Amino acid sequence: MANRFNFMRFFCFLILTLGLLCSPLHAGEKVLKISMDAVDAGQSSFNPFTTSNTNTVYNLVYDRLVEMGADGIIYPHLLKSWTISEDGLTIEFTLKKGVKFHDGSDLNADVLKWFLENLGKGQSKYMVAAVDSVDIKDNLTVVLNLSRPDPNILYNFTSSFTGIPSKQALEKYKEEYGRKYVVGTGPFEFVSWKTGDEIVLKKNKDYRWGCPLSDNQGPAKIDKIIFKEILEDSTRFLEFKTGGIDILEKAPTLFLDKIRKDPKANVITMASNTNFHMVMNTKREFLSDVNIRKAIALAVNQESILKAVFQGSGAPAYTYLIDRLPARKVDKKYEIHFDLATAKAIMAKEGWTTGSDGILVKDGKKLSLALWCKSDSDERKIAEIIQAQLLKLGVAIHIEQFDPSSIKAEFKKGNHDLVVRSYGWDNADILEWFFNSTRPGYPTVSMWHDNESDYLMHKAMTRSKTSEERIENFKKYHEYLLSQYLWAPLINTANNHAISKRVTMSSPPRFKNLVGPPILDMTIK
C-alpha cells in the first residue's frame, strides 16, 4: 500500500511538472505591458498597403529599409547600403543577407521589388510617386528608376507605413491579412488581437538584423509584449500606478507630477511630432466663408489650452507644422495668434450682430456649430475649452464625442463642422496628406478644394530637385494654406513617456520613437 501511495505521489508530481513546463506563461518569461497612446487606438488593419493609419505595433512586427535617429540622421536597417546617382534619377538598394520573415520566407530583391510596386498602388503611394520602375540587379539588389529627383524619398522609407510585409503570407491569406494574419521581419511576431482591448506579440527568436542604432542586434531580451488599448487617461494612469502597465506611452500630462514623484517610475521626455489643431469643414454653410474661418481661428487662445490641458508641457502652435521643421518658418504675418478683438471686428464687418443670448445672428440665422472630438481626455478637454472661448466671440458650440474607431468613417459623410484633431509627423509632406483635394472627408477633413492650393502642393511634392528647393516650395504652400484659415492651430506637444523602474534600457533613446526598435535594448526585472 505504501509503495502504491508513493507511486501515485510521484505520478501526480510528474504530471504537475510537465504541465508547468508546457504552460505558455511559465516562470521566467519576460512580459512587457504597454499602454499605447489613446490616439493610436482604433486600428483598422495591420496591412501597410491598405491602412490609412498606423500605430507602434507596426514598428515591432515590421522592419523598414532605413530608420530615422533622434539626431535626424537616416541609418540603414534592412538595407546594407544605398547609392544615389548624381542626377538623382537612379537609386540602388542593397539588402542585408539572411533576413527572413516570420513565416520563414526570405527577404530578397524579388520581394523588395514586389513591395515597392504595391506600395505605389496603396494608401501611401505618394511616398514612391517618383519611382517609375524597379529593376532587379541581383538576389539582394534592386535599382529604382525615378521620373524626377525626389530629395525626400529616403525619409519616406523611415515611416511606419513602409514596414515590409511577407509576400508569401499576403498572397496566401489575401483579405484576412492584416487582421488575422500579420507577418513581417521585425523583432516581434504577431500573436493575437482583440479589437479595443489588447494586441499580443511574441519574440522573434531568429532575429539578428537590428539597426546599428541598437546595441542589441537581436533577438530581443523581452519574450512577450502586450499592448493595451485604454482610452481614458485616468484609467491609463491607474493601470501604470498599480503595476498593470510597464510603459505608459505619451503619459497624460494631468498626471505627470504624480508620476515624477513616484519612486517606482521614470519619465523620459523626447522630441514630439504631435500637433493638435481644430479643423474647419470648408463645405459647411458658415465655414465656407474664409472671413468667418479667420475670426474663429483668432478667437482660440492657444496659451490657455497649453496651460489647462498640457500643464505647460509643449508649446503653442501658430502654424500647421511642428516647430523644428524648416517649412514651418513662414513669414510672421501668416502665423495665427489669438486676437479676440480682431475676431469680433471681422464678424461685425461681415454683418453679424449679437443677440440677446450673446450668440451672433445674421439674416435670422444663429452662428451655431458642432465641435467633434474623440472621446479620449486630451481632445475632449480641448473641445470644452474651445467651446468656452468661442462663446466669447458669440459662436454657440455643441460638442459631439466619437469613438476613435468610428470617427474616420463619419468624416467621409461630410456632416462635421469643427473637429479637434492631432497628427504625429515630422515632415512637411503632412500638408499634402491633409489638404490634397482628391481625398475629401478623410484625410482631407477640411473638405478643401482649391486650384491654387493644388498647384502649390504639386510643385512642392513633385518639382523640387534639391532639399533646399523643397523647403522653399513647401514654405510657400504652407503660407497659402495658413492664409485660408483651414485650421486653428493649437499645440505642439512634448512626448513624455512613463516607464516602470522594472524596465531597464539604453539611455537616452537613439531612435525618434520610444516604442519600436529601442525595445531590443530593453529588459524587465
PDB file of C-alpha atoms in Angstrom, residues 121-377:
ATOM      1  CA  LYS A 121      -0.764  51.254 -55.565  1.00  0.00           C
ATOM      2  CA  GLY A 122      -1.855  51.621 -51.942  1.00  0.00           C
ATOM      3  CA  GLN A 123      -2.798  54.334 -49.454  1.00  0.00           C
ATOM      4  CA  SER A 124       0.811  55.566 -49.218  1.00  0.00           C
ATOM      5  CA  LYS A 125       1.505  55.669 -52.950  1.00  0.00           C
ATOM      6  CA  TYR A 126       2.641  59.288 -52.809  1.00  0.00           C
ATOM      7  CA  MET A 127       5.763  58.108 -50.965  1.00  0.00           C
ATOM      8  CA  VAL A 128       7.022  56.369 -54.094  1.00  0.00           C
ATOM      9  CA  ALA A 129       5.252  58.540 -56.675  1.00  0.00           C
ATOM     10  CA  ALA A 130       8.605  59.440 -58.249  1.00  0.00           C
ATOM     11  CA  VAL A 131       9.508  55.774 -58.842  1.00  0.00           C
ATOM     12  CA  ASP A 132       8.917  54.963 -62.498  1.00  0.00           C
ATOM     13  CA  SER A 133      10.144  51.358 -62.442  1.00  0.00           C
ATOM     14  CA  VAL A 134      12.134  48.883 -60.356  1.00  0.00           C
ATOM     15  CA  ASP A 135      14.780  46.543 -61.794  1.00  0.00           C
ATOM     16  CA  ILE A 136      16.396  43.553 -60.116  1.00  0.00           C
ATOM     17  CA  LYS A 137      20.196  43.665 -60.327  1.00  0.00           C
ATOM     18  CA  ASP A 138      20.940  40.531 -58.288  1.00  0.00           C
ATOM     19  CA  ASN A 139      19.355  38.490 -55.495  1.00  0.00           C
ATOM     20  CA  LEU A 140      19.805  41.268 -52.927  1.00  0.00           C
ATOM     21  CA  THR A 141      19.921  44.434 -55.073  1.00  0.00           C
ATOM     22  CA  VAL A 142      17.239  46.469 -56.834  1.00  0.00           C
ATOM     23  CA  VAL A 143      17.518  49.641 -58.883  1.00  0.00           C
ATOM     24  CA  LEU A 144      14.839  52.336 -58.597  1.00  0.00           C
ATOM     25  CA  ASN A 145      14.395  54.373 -61.764  1.00  0.00           C
ATOM     26  CA  LEU A 146      12.857  57.755 -60.941  1.00  0.00           C
ATOM     27  CA  SER A 147      10.857  60.010 -63.235  1.00  0.00           C
ATOM     28  CA  ARG A 148      12.152  63.005 -61.281  1.00  0.00           C
ATOM     29  CA  PRO A 149      14.576  63.622 -58.417  1.00  0.00           C
ATOM     30  CA  ASP A 150      12.916  63.097 -55.037  1.00  0.00           C
ATOM     31  CA  PRO A 151      15.024  64.534 -52.189  1.00  0.00           C
ATOM     32  CA  ASN A 152      12.511  63.159 -49.665  1.00  0.00           C
ATOM     33  CA  ILE A 153      12.437  59.507 -50.706  1.00  0.00           C
ATOM     34  CA  LEU A 154      14.804  58.136 -48.055  1.00  0.00           C
ATOM     35  CA  TYR A 155      12.822  59.910 -45.348  1.00  0.00           C
ATOM     36  CA  ASN A 156       9.670  58.250 -46.691  1.00  0.00           C
ATOM     37  CA  PHE A 157      11.185  54.825 -46.088  1.00  0.00           C
ATOM     38  CA  THR A 158      11.626  55.607 -42.359  1.00  0.00           C
ATOM     39  CA  SER A 159       7.842  55.780 -41.996  1.00  0.00           C
ATOM     40  CA  SER A 160       5.859  53.060 -40.206  1.00  0.00           C
ATOM     41  CA  PHE A 161       3.737  52.919 -43.374  1.00  0.00           C
ATOM     42  CA  THR A 162       6.730  51.395 -45.191  1.00  0.00           C
ATOM     43  CA  GLY A 163       7.253  48.336 -42.988  1.00  0.00           C
ATOM     44  CA  ILE A 164       7.711  45.364 -45.327  1.00  0.00           C
ATOM     45  CA  PRO A 165       5.158  42.508 -45.120  1.00  0.00           C
ATOM     46  CA  SER A 166       5.702  38.925 -46.262  1.00  0.00           C
ATOM     47  CA  LYS A 167       4.793  38.489 -49.912  1.00  0.00           C
ATOM     48  CA  GLN A 168       4.147  34.796 -49.288  1.00  0.00           C
ATOM     49  CA  ALA A 169       1.782  35.495 -46.362  1.00  0.00           C
ATOM     50  CA  LEU A 170      -0.127  38.299 -48.060  1.00  0.00           C
ATOM     51  CA  GLU A 171      -0.725  36.227 -51.201  1.00  0.00           C
ATOM     52  CA  LYS A 172      -1.751  33.222 -49.095  1.00  0.00           C
ATOM     53  CA  TYR A 173      -4.145  34.945 -46.677  1.00  0.00           C
ATOM     54  CA  LYS A 174      -5.451  37.694 -49.007  1.00  0.00           C
ATOM     55  CA  GLU A 175      -8.330  39.606 -47.306  1.00  0.00           C
ATOM     56  CA  GLU A 176      -7.553  38.023 -43.930  1.00  0.00           C
ATOM     57  CA  TYR A 177      -4.075  39.511 -44.000  1.00  0.00           C
ATOM     58  CA  GLY A 178      -3.737  42.492 -41.697  1.00  0.00           C
ATOM     59  CA  ARG A 179      -6.293  41.327 -39.146  1.00  0.00           C
ATOM     60  CA  LYS A 180      -5.992  37.600 -38.520  1.00  0.00           C
ATOM     61  CA  TYR A 181      -2.532  37.170 -40.017  1.00  0.00           C
ATOM     62  CA  VAL A 182       0.311  39.692 -39.839  1.00  0.00           C
ATOM     63  CA  VAL A 183       3.815  38.670 -40.944  1.00  0.00           C
ATOM     64  CA  GLY A 184       6.932  40.851 -41.079  1.00  0.00           C
ATOM     65  CA  THR A 185      10.661  40.554 -40.435  1.00  0.00           C
ATOM     66  CA  GLY A 186      10.555  42.512 -37.154  1.00  0.00           C
ATOM     67  CA  PRO A 187      11.892  41.587 -33.704  1.00  0.00           C
ATOM     68  CA  PHE A 188       8.396  40.543 -32.577  1.00  0.00           C
ATOM     69  CA  GLU A 189       5.774  38.283 -34.142  1.00  0.00           C
ATOM     70  CA  PHE A 190       2.026  38.876 -34.201  1.00  0.00           C
ATOM     71  CA  VAL A 191       0.113  36.504 -31.882  1.00  0.00           C
ATOM     72  CA  SER A 192      -3.401  37.867 -31.345  1.00  0.00           C
ATOM     73  CA  TRP A 193      -5.574  40.957 -31.485  1.00  0.00           C
ATOM     74  CA  LYS A 194      -8.760  41.723 -29.587  1.00  0.00           C
ATOM     75  CA  THR A 195     -10.096  44.940 -31.074  1.00  0.00           C
ATOM     76  CA  GLY A 196     -10.438  47.646 -28.456  1.00  0.00           C
ATOM     77  CA  ASP A 197      -8.712  45.501 -25.842  1.00  0.00           C
ATOM     78  CA  GLU A 198      -5.201  44.185 -26.457  1.00  0.00           C
ATOM     79  CA  ILE A 199      -2.622  43.147 -29.044  1.00  0.00           C
ATOM     80  CA  VAL A 200      -0.146  40.389 -28.146  1.00  0.00           C
ATOM     81  CA  LEU A 201       3.292  39.912 -29.725  1.00  0.00           C
ATOM     82  CA  LYS A 202       5.989  37.331 -29.035  1.00  0.00           C
ATOM     83  CA  LYS A 203       9.756  37.457 -29.511  1.00  0.00           C
ATOM     84  CA  ASN A 204      11.170  36.521 -32.915  1.00  0.00           C
ATOM     85  CA  LYS A 205      13.871  34.126 -31.732  1.00  0.00           C
ATOM     86  CA  ASP A 206      15.628  34.161 -35.116  1.00  0.00           C
ATOM     87  CA  TYR A 207      16.033  37.953 -35.254  1.00  0.00           C
ATOM     88  CA  ARG A 208      19.650  39.040 -35.906  1.00  0.00           C
ATOM     89  CA  TRP A 209      19.394  42.159 -38.109  1.00  0.00           C
ATOM     90  CA  GLY A 210      18.697  45.106 -35.825  1.00  0.00           C
ATOM     91  CA  CYS A 211      19.516  48.687 -36.842  1.00  0.00           C
ATOM     92  CA  PRO A 212      23.026  49.964 -35.918  1.00  0.00           C
ATOM     93  CA  LEU A 213      21.304  52.392 -33.506  1.00  0.00           C
ATOM     94  CA  SER A 214      20.542  49.386 -31.273  1.00  0.00           C
ATOM     95  CA  ASP A 215      23.247  47.924 -29.033  1.00  0.00           C
ATOM     96  CA  ASN A 216      21.452  44.579 -29.292  1.00  0.00           C
ATOM     97  CA  GLN A 217      21.048  43.379 -32.878  1.00  0.00           C
ATOM     98  CA  GLY A 218      18.707  40.604 -31.746  1.00  0.00           C
ATOM     99  CA  PRO A 219      16.945  38.647 -30.577  1.00  0.00           C
ATOM    100  CA  ALA A 220      15.046  40.775 -28.053  1.00  0.00           C
ATOM    101  CA  LYS A 221      15.519  40.288 -24.307  1.00  0.00           C
ATOM    102  CA  ILE A 222      11.740  40.626 -23.830  1.00  0.00           C
ATOM    103  CA  ASP A 223       9.732  37.436 -24.507  1.00  0.00           C
ATOM    104  CA  LYS A 224       6.272  38.895 -24.966  1.00  0.00           C
ATOM    105  CA  ILE A 225       4.653  42.317 -25.396  1.00  0.00           C
ATOM    106  CA  ILE A 226       1.032  43.066 -24.566  1.00  0.00           C
ATOM    107  CA  PHE A 227      -0.332  46.338 -25.921  1.00  0.00           C
ATOM    108  CA  LYS A 228      -3.396  47.562 -24.026  1.00  0.00           C
ATOM    109  CA  GLU A 229      -5.906  49.873 -25.713  1.00  0.00           C
ATOM    110  CA  ILE A 230      -7.128  52.114 -22.888  1.00  0.00           C
ATOM    111  CA  LEU A 231      -8.899  55.327 -23.873  1.00  0.00           C
ATOM    112  CA  GLU A 232      -9.392  57.116 -20.538  1.00  0.00           C
ATOM    113  CA  ASP A 233      -6.309  58.912 -19.200  1.00  0.00           C
ATOM    114  CA  SER A 234      -7.262  58.291 -15.572  1.00  0.00           C
ATOM    115  CA  THR A 235      -7.595  54.569 -16.234  1.00  0.00           C
ATOM    116  CA  ARG A 236      -4.265  54.509 -18.068  1.00  0.00           C
ATOM    117  CA  PHE A 237      -2.581  56.236 -15.131  1.00  0.00           C
ATOM    118  CA  LEU A 238      -4.124  53.893 -12.547  1.00  0.00           C
ATOM    119  CA  GLU A 239      -3.050  50.835 -14.547  1.00  0.00           C
ATOM    120  CA  PHE A 240       0.507  52.161 -14.565  1.00  0.00           C
ATOM    121  CA  LYS A 241       0.416  53.176 -10.908  1.00  0.00           C
ATOM    122  CA  THR A 242      -0.779  49.744  -9.790  1.00  0.00           C
ATOM    123  CA  GLY A 243       1.758  47.839 -11.901  1.00  0.00           C
ATOM    124  CA  GLY A 244      -0.622  46.614 -14.605  1.00  0.00           C
ATOM    125  CA  ILE A 245       1.351  48.600 -17.200  1.00  0.00           C
ATOM    126  CA  ASP A 246       5.143  48.884 -17.571  1.00  0.00           C
ATOM    127  CA  ILE A 247       5.271  51.645 -20.202  1.00  0.00           C
ATOM    128  CA  LEU A 248       2.710  54.425 -20.406  1.00  0.00           C
ATOM    129  CA  GLU A 249       3.242  55.774 -23.901  1.00  0.00           C
ATOM    130  CA  LYS A 250       2.672  59.551 -24.011  1.00  0.00           C
ATOM    131  CA  ALA A 251       1.769  59.783 -20.338  1.00  0.00           C
ATOM    132  CA  PRO A 252      -1.223  62.057 -19.634  1.00  0.00           C
ATOM    133  CA  THR A 253       0.095  65.485 -18.686  1.00  0.00           C
ATOM    134  CA  LEU A 254      -2.511  65.755 -15.920  1.00  0.00           C
ATOM    135  CA  PHE A 255      -0.678  63.011 -14.005  1.00  0.00           C
ATOM    136  CA  LEU A 256       2.937  63.872 -14.867  1.00  0.00           C
ATOM    137  CA  ASP A 257       3.731  65.424 -11.494  1.00  0.00           C
ATOM    138  CA  LYS A 258       2.451  62.341  -9.676  1.00  0.00           C
ATOM    139  CA  ILE A 259       4.447  60.046 -11.950  1.00  0.00           C
ATOM    140  CA  ARG A 260       7.639  62.071 -11.439  1.00  0.00           C
ATOM    141  CA  LYS A 261       7.222  61.763  -7.659  1.00  0.00           C
ATOM    142  CA  ASP A 262       6.684  58.003  -7.866  1.00  0.00           C
ATOM    143  CA  PRO A 263       9.890  56.216  -6.703  1.00  0.00           C
ATOM    144  CA  LYS A 264       8.976  53.244  -8.908  1.00  0.00           C
ATOM    145  CA  ALA A 265       8.749  55.248 -12.125  1.00  0.00           C
ATOM    146  CA  ASN A 266      10.833  57.250 -14.570  1.00  0.00           C
ATOM    147  CA  VAL A 267       9.703  59.851 -17.110  1.00  0.00           C
ATOM    148  CA  ILE A 268      11.530  60.054 -20.437  1.00  0.00           C
ATOM    149  CA  THR A 269      10.917  63.231 -22.444  1.00  0.00           C
ATOM    150  CA  MET A 270      11.526  63.021 -26.185  1.00  0.00           C
ATOM    151  CA  ALA A 271      11.027  65.385 -29.103  1.00  0.00           C
ATOM    152  CA  SER A 272       7.427  65.177 -30.239  1.00  0.00           C
ATOM    153  CA  ASN A 273       5.949  65.066 -33.718  1.00  0.00           C
ATOM    154  CA  THR A 274       2.461  65.774 -32.392  1.00  0.00           C
ATOM    155  CA  ASN A 275       0.464  68.790 -33.439  1.00  0.00           C
ATOM    156  CA  PHE A 276      -3.057  69.471 -32.129  1.00  0.00           C
ATOM    157  CA  HIS A 277      -5.358  71.617 -34.256  1.00  0.00           C
ATOM    158  CA  MET A 278      -9.017  72.343 -34.940  1.00  0.00           C
ATOM    159  CA  VAL A 279     -10.185  71.571 -38.473  1.00  0.00           C
ATOM    160  CA  MET A 280     -12.914  73.626 -40.186  1.00  0.00           C
ATOM    161  CA  ASN A 281     -15.102  71.971 -42.823  1.00  0.00           C
ATOM    162  CA  THR A 282     -14.997  74.429 -45.739  1.00  0.00           C
ATOM    163  CA  LYS A 283     -18.105  72.878 -47.326  1.00  0.00           C
ATOM    164  CA  ARG A 284     -20.417  73.738 -44.442  1.00  0.00           C
ATOM    165  CA  GLU A 285     -22.783  76.719 -44.602  1.00  0.00           C
ATOM    166  CA  PHE A 286     -20.976  79.199 -42.353  1.00  0.00           C
ATOM    167  CA  LEU A 287     -17.446  77.826 -42.713  1.00  0.00           C
ATOM    168  CA  SER A 288     -17.303  78.232 -46.483  1.00  0.00           C
ATOM    169  CA  ASP A 289     -16.564  81.912 -45.750  1.00  0.00           C
ATOM    170  CA  VAL A 290     -12.822  82.471 -45.187  1.00  0.00           C
ATOM    171  CA  ASN A 291     -13.544  85.533 -43.010  1.00  0.00           C
ATOM    172  CA  ILE A 292     -15.653  83.510 -40.581  1.00  0.00           C
ATOM    173  CA  ARG A 293     -12.936  80.844 -40.504  1.00  0.00           C
ATOM    174  CA  LYS A 294     -10.369  83.542 -39.747  1.00  0.00           C
ATOM    175  CA  ALA A 295     -12.434  85.003 -36.919  1.00  0.00           C
ATOM    176  CA  ILE A 296     -12.942  81.565 -35.354  1.00  0.00           C
ATOM    177  CA  ALA A 297      -9.223  80.781 -35.609  1.00  0.00           C
ATOM    178  CA  LEU A 298      -8.260  84.091 -33.994  1.00  0.00           C
ATOM    179  CA  ALA A 299     -10.726  83.516 -31.139  1.00  0.00           C
ATOM    180  CA  VAL A 300      -8.906  80.373 -29.966  1.00  0.00           C
ATOM    181  CA  ASN A 301      -6.367  81.033 -27.208  1.00  0.00           C
ATOM    182  CA  GLN A 302      -3.511  78.528 -27.584  1.00  0.00           C
ATOM    183  CA  GLU A 303      -1.746  79.606 -24.379  1.00  0.00           C
ATOM    184  CA  SER A 304      -4.806  78.848 -22.274  1.00  0.00           C
ATOM    185  CA  ILE A 305      -5.168  75.392 -23.800  1.00  0.00           C
ATOM    186  CA  LEU A 306      -1.466  74.641 -23.239  1.00  0.00           C
ATOM    187  CA  LYS A 307      -1.741  75.550 -19.570  1.00  0.00           C
ATOM    188  CA  ALA A 308      -5.096  73.898 -18.844  1.00  0.00           C
ATOM    189  CA  VAL A 309      -4.735  70.655 -20.803  1.00  0.00           C
ATOM    190  CA  PHE A 310      -0.986  70.044 -21.112  1.00  0.00           C
ATOM    191  CA  GLN A 311       0.211  71.646 -17.866  1.00  0.00           C
ATOM    192  CA  GLY A 312       2.539  73.858 -19.899  1.00  0.00           C
ATOM    193  CA  SER A 313       4.354  70.867 -21.439  1.00  0.00           C
ATOM    194  CA  GLY A 314       4.920  71.713 -25.094  1.00  0.00           C
ATOM    195  CA  ALA A 315       4.420  74.982 -26.979  1.00  0.00           C
ATOM    196  CA  PRO A 316       1.585  76.934 -28.613  1.00  0.00           C
ATOM    197  CA  ALA A 317       1.223  76.154 -32.319  1.00  0.00           C
ATOM    198  CA  TYR A 318       0.871  79.131 -34.629  1.00  0.00           C
ATOM    199  CA  THR A 319       1.179  77.232 -37.924  1.00  0.00           C
ATOM    200  CA  TYR A 320       0.232  73.782 -39.263  1.00  0.00           C
ATOM    201  CA  LEU A 321       3.704  72.200 -38.870  1.00  0.00           C
ATOM    202  CA  ILE A 322       5.743  71.280 -35.802  1.00  0.00           C
ATOM    203  CA  ASP A 323       8.246  73.944 -34.842  1.00  0.00           C
ATOM    204  CA  ARG A 324      11.526  72.223 -35.785  1.00  0.00           C
ATOM    205  CA  LEU A 325      10.654  71.820 -39.484  1.00  0.00           C
ATOM    206  CA  PRO A 326      12.263  74.393 -41.830  1.00  0.00           C
ATOM    207  CA  ALA A 327       8.995  74.813 -43.770  1.00  0.00           C
ATOM    208  CA  ARG A 328       7.381  75.951 -40.522  1.00  0.00           C
ATOM    209  CA  LYS A 329       9.439  79.185 -40.652  1.00  0.00           C
ATOM    210  CA  VAL A 330       6.865  81.202 -42.590  1.00  0.00           C
ATOM    211  CA  ASP A 331       6.563  84.981 -42.779  1.00  0.00           C
ATOM    212  CA  LYS A 332       5.245  86.165 -39.392  1.00  0.00           C
ATOM    213  CA  LYS A 333       2.150  87.678 -40.989  1.00  0.00           C
ATOM    214  CA  TYR A 334       0.882  84.163 -41.773  1.00  0.00           C
ATOM    215  CA  GLU A 335       1.127  82.906 -38.198  1.00  0.00           C
ATOM    216  CA  ILE A 336      -2.238  82.500 -36.454  1.00  0.00           C
ATOM    217  CA  HIS A 337      -2.232  84.048 -32.962  1.00  0.00           C
ATOM    218  CA  PHE A 338      -5.055  84.609 -30.503  1.00  0.00           C
ATOM    219  CA  ASP A 339      -6.689  88.033 -31.094  1.00  0.00           C
ATOM    220  CA  LEU A 340     -10.294  88.192 -29.891  1.00  0.00           C
ATOM    221  CA  ALA A 341     -10.684  91.902 -30.628  1.00  0.00           C
ATOM    222  CA  THR A 342      -9.807  91.415 -34.298  1.00  0.00           C
ATOM    223  CA  ALA A 343     -12.060  88.346 -34.469  1.00  0.00           C
ATOM    224  CA  LYS A 344     -15.025  90.391 -33.196  1.00  0.00           C
ATOM    225  CA  ALA A 345     -14.258  93.203 -35.635  1.00  0.00           C
ATOM    226  CA  ILE A 346     -14.259  90.752 -38.558  1.00  0.00           C
ATOM    227  CA  MET A 347     -17.671  89.377 -37.598  1.00  0.00           C
ATOM    228  CA  ALA A 348     -19.120  92.871 -37.195  1.00  0.00           C
ATOM    229  CA  LYS A 349     -17.800  93.863 -40.626  1.00  0.00           C
ATOM    230  CA  GLU A 350     -19.405  90.717 -42.081  1.00  0.00           C
ATOM    231  CA  GLY A 351     -22.784  91.895 -40.772  1.00  0.00           C
ATOM    232  CA  TRP A 352     -23.135  89.654 -37.720  1.00  0.00           C
ATOM    233  CA  THR A 353     -24.796  91.158 -34.652  1.00  0.00           C
ATOM    234  CA  THR A 354     -25.009  89.855 -31.106  1.00  0.00           C
ATOM    235  CA  GLY A 355     -28.421  88.583 -29.993  1.00  0.00           C
ATOM    236  CA  SER A 356     -29.902  88.864 -26.511  1.00  0.00           C
ATOM    237  CA  ASP A 357     -28.448  85.437 -25.652  1.00  0.00           C
ATOM    238  CA  GLY A 358     -24.940  86.514 -26.682  1.00  0.00           C
ATOM    239  CA  ILE A 359     -24.926  84.465 -29.894  1.00  0.00           C
ATOM    240  CA  LEU A 360     -24.119  86.071 -33.253  1.00  0.00           C
ATOM    241  CA  VAL A 361     -27.032  86.391 -35.675  1.00  0.00           C
ATOM    242  CA  LYS A 362     -27.248  87.269 -39.393  1.00  0.00           C
ATOM    243  CA  ASP A 363     -30.271  87.061 -41.698  1.00  0.00           C
ATOM    244  CA  GLY A 364     -32.202  85.363 -38.918  1.00  0.00           C
ATOM    245  CA  LYS A 365     -29.631  82.568 -38.514  1.00  0.00           C
ATOM    246  CA  LYS A 366     -27.651  81.982 -35.353  1.00  0.00           C
ATOM    247  CA  LEU A 367     -23.993  81.046 -35.622  1.00  0.00           C
ATOM    248  CA  SER A 368     -24.201  77.582 -34.067  1.00  0.00           C
ATOM    249  CA  LEU A 369     -21.677  74.841 -34.867  1.00  0.00           C
ATOM    250  CA  ALA A 370     -20.917  71.280 -33.809  1.00  0.00           C
ATOM    251  CA  LEU A 371     -17.434  70.562 -32.483  1.00  0.00           C
ATOM    252  CA  TRP A 372     -16.389  66.945 -32.877  1.00  0.00           C
ATOM    253  CA  CYS A 373     -13.687  65.173 -30.888  1.00  0.00           C
ATOM    254  CA  LYS A 374     -12.598  61.688 -29.998  1.00  0.00           C
ATOM    255  CA  SER A 375     -13.564  60.562 -26.527  1.00  0.00           C
ATOM    256  CA  ASP A 376     -10.024  60.483 -25.123  1.00  0.00           C
ATOM    257  CA  SER A 377      -9.285  63.023 -22.403  1.00  0.00           C
TER     258      SER A 377
END
